[in-house]
Structures are given as C-alpha cells and as structure tokens.
C-alpha cells in the first residue's frame, strides 16, 4: 500500500487559550490525530531512563522552549507510529508547535519533505484570559507551570518567540484565526466552519 503523505495543521495560541480542549473536540468530529508537543515532552520527562527528563523539567517550569532536536524526534516518532498502526490516520493536529525560530528550522530540516503543513489554526485570546484559565486549572492539574511565576514567563515567551512565528505564517496566508475568548462550544463552532471549508 502507498503511504499517504501526512497532512498537518499546526495549532497555536497562548498558554491556556484552549488548544488542547479544541483539539479533543476536533478529533471527536473529524479524522485527525491530536499530537500535543507539550504532552509528548511531559511524557518524555516521565519516561524511565530518559536522558532529557531534567532538561525538559527545567524548561517547562521556566516557560522556556526545549531544543527542537528533542521535540521533533518525539513528534516524528508519534506520527510514524500512528500511521504504521493505521494508514488511514495521516491527518494530524500538531498542538503547541512550532513555538520559535529554532522549532521552525528543526521542522523544516526534518519534516519539510515528509509532511504537508496545510494551515495554522490560531486560537487568539488575551493574556489575562489565558492566565486566569491556567491558574484555575492549576488548582487540580498538577502541572508544574500552572502558577503565577511560570505563567508570567510562559506569556513572555509566547509574545517574544511564538507570535513572530504566527506572523510569518500570516504573511503566507496560512493562518486561520479563531477568537478563543468565548465559551468552548462557541469557539468550536468557529473551528468547525474553518475545518468544513478547508477539508
Ligand atoms: N478552557 C479551555 N477553553 C476554554 C473556554 N473557551 N472557556 C473557558 N475555559 C476554557 O485549556 C486551558 C484551561 O482552560 C483548561 O482548564 C480548560 O478547561 C479551560 P487547554 O485546552 O488546556 O489550553 P491549552 O491552550 O492547551 O493550554 P496549555 O496550558 O496546554 O498551553 P501551553 O501552550 O502553555 O502548554 P503546552 O503543553 O503546549 O506547553 C507547555 C510547555 O512545554 C511550554 O511552556 C514549553 O516549556 C514546553 N514546550 C516546548 O518546549 N516545545 C514545544 O514544542 C511545546 C511545549
Ligand atoms: Mg495544551
């Protein structure tokens, strides 16, 4: 059988904008596989014998972006395993990546000839709403970065490093923006309209 070339939608937006929540809803309604770069990194951090555990832990607490060599390998492996298990699963939502220039270059180097980036789904949300959502979640999430100090740094990194990446894609006409400040179902209605149009 001929392997389909993976089709990728990058899902970006500030910390707590609702990327994970909306990706879950998308997978319930469309044939996409959700890969959260943050979840993959947290999984690697927890993996027995990982040589990167401490480095990942430090970066996440400090709201810094992990070197792309680590993240791209996790993403590539997850994509390959998904397609190996089921060749019909070649559509991916890559959530929380690429976050900076290093991420973008790593993706280009490793994945440019292996996958097609269809567009960027951008969840646009004010910093205040993002912070409130993460602090609220922090009461039960157990995430080491859902506290005021880490959030300050996550927002900073988002504004300094990730927004310019979104801007680059915007200049290529590749960004689909959703107002993420509304209720979950209202946001999802906008997401649906985009996906129904884009296929
Ligand atoms: N919620 C969601 N939608 C809501 C709505 N419309 N109305 C009201 N509440 C809403 O949602 C966050 C919270 O808000 C939840 O409690 C939810 O119920 C509620 P969620 O869907 O989890 O938002 P999301 O955007 O996914 O937030 P997350 O915290 O996951 O975003 P981050 O981008 O900060 O986290 P991520 O896991 O992607 O990255 C964490 C860290 O990993 C980074 O800071 C970085 O250190 C590292 N990282 C890398 O180094 N490289 C990568 O490539 C990726 C991550
Ligand atoms: Mg998330």
Coordinates of C-alpha atoms and ligand atoms in Angstrom, one line a residue:
X1 CA 0.0 0.0 0.0
X2 CA 1.1 3.5 -0.7
X3 CA 1.7 5.6 2.5
X4 CA -0.2 8.9 2.3
X5 CA 1.9 12.0 3.0
X6 CA 1.0 13.3 6.4
X7 CA -1.2 16.4 6.4
X8 CA -0.5 18.7 9.2
X9 CA -2.4 21.5 10.9
X10 CA -0.3 23.5 13.4
X11 CA -2.4 24.6 16.4
X12 CA -1.1 27.7 18.1
X13 CA -2.2 30.2 20.7
X14 CA -1.1 31.4 24.2
X15 CA -0.9 29.2 27.2
X16 CA -4.4 28.2 28.2
X17 CA -6.0 29.6 25.0
X18 CA -7.8 26.2 24.7
X19 CA -5.6 24.4 22.1
X20 CA -5.9 21.1 23.8
X21 CA -9.6 21.4 24.6
X22 CA -10.5 22.3 21.0
X23 CA -8.2 19.6 19.5
X24 CA -10.0 17.0 21.6
X25 CA -13.3 18.2 20.1
X26 CA -11.9 18.2 16.6
X27 CA -10.8 14.5 16.9
X28 CA -14.4 13.6 18.0
X29 CA -15.8 15.1 14.8
X30 CA -13.1 14.9 12.2
X31 CA -10.5 12.3 11.2
X32 CA -7.5 14.0 12.8
X33 CA -5.0 12.6 15.3
X34 CA -4.1 15.1 18.0
X35 CA -0.4 15.3 19.0
X36 CA 0.3 17.9 21.7
X37 CA 4.1 18.7 21.7
X38 CA 3.7 19.7 25.4
X39 CA 2.1 16.3 26.3
X40 CA 4.8 14.5 24.4
X41 CA 7.5 16.4 26.3
X42 CA 5.8 15.7 29.6
X43 CA 5.6 12.1 28.7
X44 CA 9.3 12.0 27.8
X45 CA 10.1 13.8 31.1
X46 CA 8.2 11.0 33.0
X47 CA 9.8 8.1 31.0
X48 CA 12.1 5.9 33.0
X49 CA 15.6 6.2 31.7
X50 CA 15.1 9.3 29.6
X51 CA 18.3 11.3 29.3
X52 CA 16.2 14.5 28.8
X53 CA 14.0 14.4 31.9
X54 CA 15.7 17.1 33.8
X55 CA 16.3 19.4 30.9
X56 CA 12.6 19.2 29.9
X57 CA 11.5 19.7 33.5
X58 CA 13.6 22.9 33.8
X59 CA 12.5 24.3 30.6
X60 CA 8.8 23.8 31.3
X61 CA 8.9 25.3 34.8
X62 CA 10.8 28.3 33.3
X63 CA 8.4 28.7 30.4
X64 CA 11.4 28.2 28.0
X65 CA 11.3 26.3 24.8
X66 CA 13.0 22.9 24.7
X67 CA 15.7 22.5 22.0
X68 CA 13.9 21.3 18.8
X69 CA 16.0 18.1 18.4
X70 CA 14.1 16.6 21.3
X71 CA 10.7 17.8 20.3
X72 CA 11.0 17.0 16.6
X73 CA 12.0 13.4 17.4
X74 CA 9.0 12.9 19.6
X75 CA 6.7 14.3 17.0
X76 CA 8.2 12.4 14.2
X77 CA 8.0 9.1 16.1
X78 CA 4.4 9.7 17.2
X79 CA 3.4 10.4 13.6
X80 CA 5.2 7.4 12.3
X81 CA 3.7 5.1 14.9
X82 CA 0.2 6.4 14.3
X83 CA 0.4 5.9 10.5
X84 CA 2.1 2.4 11.0
X85 CA -0.8 1.3 13.2
X86 CA -3.5 2.7 10.8
X87 CA -2.6 4.0 7.3
X88 CA -5.8 6.0 7.2
X89 CA -4.6 8.2 10.0
X90 CA -2.4 10.6 8.1
X91 CA -4.1 13.9 9.3
X92 CA -2.5 15.5 12.3
X93 CA -3.2 18.4 14.6
X94 CA 0.2 19.4 16.0
X95 CA -0.7 21.3 19.1
X96 CA 1.7 23.8 20.7
X97 CA 4.4 23.6 18.0
X98 CA 6.3 25.4 16.3
X99 CA 6.9 27.9 19.1
X100 CA 10.0 29.7 18.0
X101 CA 12.6 30.0 15.1
X102 CA 14.5 27.0 16.4
X103 CA 11.3 24.9 16.2
X104 CA 10.5 26.1 12.8
X105 CA 14.0 25.4 11.4
X106 CA 14.0 21.9 13.0
X107 CA 10.7 21.2 11.4
X108 CA 11.9 22.3 8.0
X109 CA 15.1 20.3 8.3
X110 CA 13.4 17.1 9.3
X111 CA 9.9 17.2 8.1
X112 CA 9.6 19.5 5.1
X113 CA 9.8 16.7 2.5
X114 CA 7.9 14.3 4.7
X115 CA 4.7 16.2 5.6
X116 CA 2.5 19.0 4.2
X117 CA 1.5 21.9 6.5
X118 CA -2.0 22.8 5.4
X119 CA -2.5 25.8 7.7
X120 CA -2.1 27.2 11.2
X121 CA -5.2 27.2 13.4
X122 CA -4.6 30.1 15.7
X123 CA -6.6 30.5 19.0
X124 CA -6.5 34.2 19.7
X125 CA -7.0 35.1 23.4
X126 CA -6.0 37.9 25.7
X127 CA -3.1 37.3 28.1
X128 CA -5.5 38.0 31.0
X129 CA -8.0 35.3 30.0
X130 CA -5.1 32.9 29.3
X131 CA -3.6 33.4 32.8
X132 CA -7.0 33.1 34.5
X133 CA -7.7 29.8 32.8
X134 CA -4.3 28.3 33.6
X135 CA -4.5 29.5 37.3
X136 CA -8.0 27.9 37.6
X137 CA -6.7 24.7 36.0
X138 CA -3.7 24.8 38.3
X139 CA -5.8 24.1 41.3
X140 CA -6.1 20.4 40.1
X141 CA -3.9 19.9 37.0
X142 CA -0.7 19.1 38.8
X143 CA 1.1 20.9 36.1
X144 CA 4.4 22.4 37.3
X145 CA 3.8 25.5 35.2
X146 CA 0.3 26.5 36.2
X147 CA 1.4 29.0 38.8
X148 CA 1.8 32.8 38.6
X149 CA 5.7 32.8 38.3
X150 CA 5.8 30.2 35.5
X151 CA 2.8 31.8 33.7
X152 CA 4.5 35.2 33.6
X153 CA 7.4 33.5 31.8
X154 CA 5.1 31.4 29.5
X155 CA 3.3 34.6 28.4
X156 CA 6.6 36.4 27.9
X157 CA 8.0 33.5 25.8
X158 CA 4.7 33.4 23.8
X159 CA 4.9 37.1 23.0
X160 CA 8.6 37.2 22.2
X161 CA 9.1 33.9 20.4
X162 CA 5.8 32.4 19.2
X163 CA 3.8 35.4 17.9
X164 CA 6.5 36.1 15.4
X165 CA 6.1 32.6 14.0
X166 CA 2.4 33.1 13.7
X167 CA 3.1 36.4 11.9
X168 CA 5.4 34.6 9.4
X169 CA 2.6 32.1 8.5
X170 CA 0.1 35.0 8.4
X171 CA 2.2 36.7 5.7
X172 CA 2.0 33.4 3.7
X173 CA -1.8 33.5 4.0
X174 CA -1.7 30.3 6.1
X175 CA -3.3 31.4 9.4
X176 CA -6.9 30.7 10.3
X177 CA -7.8 32.8 13.4
X178 CA -10.4 31.9 15.9
X179 CA -11.5 34.2 18.8
X180 CA -10.8 31.8 21.7
X181 CA -12.2 34.1 24.4
X182 CA -15.7 32.7 24.1
X183 CA -17.3 29.6 25.6
X184 CA -15.9 26.2 24.5
X185 CA -18.8 25.4 22.2
X186 CA -18.9 28.8 20.6
X187 CA -15.2 28.6 19.9
X188 CA -15.7 25.1 18.4
X189 CA -18.5 26.4 16.1
X190 CA -15.9 28.7 14.6
X191 CA -13.4 25.9 14.3
X192 CA -15.9 23.7 12.6
X193 CA -16.6 26.4 10.0
X194 CA -12.9 26.6 9.2
X195 CA -12.4 22.8 9.0
X196 CA -15.5 22.3 6.9
X197 CA -14.1 24.8 4.4
X198 CA -10.5 23.5 4.5
X199 CA -11.3 19.8 4.5
Ligands
LIG1 N1 -10.7 26.2 28.8 C1 -10.4 25.9 27.6 N2 -11.2 26.6 26.7 C2 -12.0 27.3 27.4 C3 -13.0 28.3 27.1 N3 -13.4 28.5 25.8 N4 -13.7 28.9 28.1 C4 -13.3 28.7 29.4 N5 -12.4 27.8 29.8 C5 -11.7 27.2 28.8 O1 -7.3 24.9 28.3 C6 -6.7 25.5 29.5 C7 -7.8 25.6 30.6 O2 -8.8 26.5 30.2 C8 -8.4 24.3 30.9 O3 -8.7 24.2 32.2 C9 -9.7 24.3 30.0 O4 -10.7 23.5 30.6 C10 -10.1 25.8 30.1 P1 -6.4 24.0 27.4 O5 -7.3 23.5 26.4 O6 -5.6 23.0 28.2 O7 -5.5 25.1 26.7 P2 -4.1 25.0 26.0 O8 -4.0 26.1 25.0 O9 -3.9 23.6 25.5 O10 -3.2 25.3 27.2 P3 -1.7 24.8 27.7 O11 -1.5 25.2 29.0 O12 -1.6 23.3 27.3 O13 -0.8 25.6 26.7 P4 0.7 25.8 26.7 O14 0.9 26.2 25.3 O15 1.2 26.7 27.7 O16 1.2 24.4 27.1 P5 2.0 23.2 26.3 O17 1.6 22.0 26.9 O18 1.7 23.4 24.8 O19 3.5 23.6 26.6 C11 4.0 23.6 27.9 C12 5.4 23.9 27.9 O20 6.1 22.8 27.2 C13 5.9 25.1 27.2 O21 5.8 26.3 28.0 C14 7.4 24.8 26.9 O22 8.1 24.9 28.1 C15 7.2 23.3 26.6 N6 7.1 23.1 25.1 C16 8.3 23.1 24.3 O23 9.4 23.4 24.9 N7 8.2 22.9 23.0 C17 7.0 22.6 22.4 O24 7.0 22.4 21.2 C18 5.8 22.5 23.2 C19 5.9 22.8 24.5
LIG2 MG1 -2.4 22.1 25.9

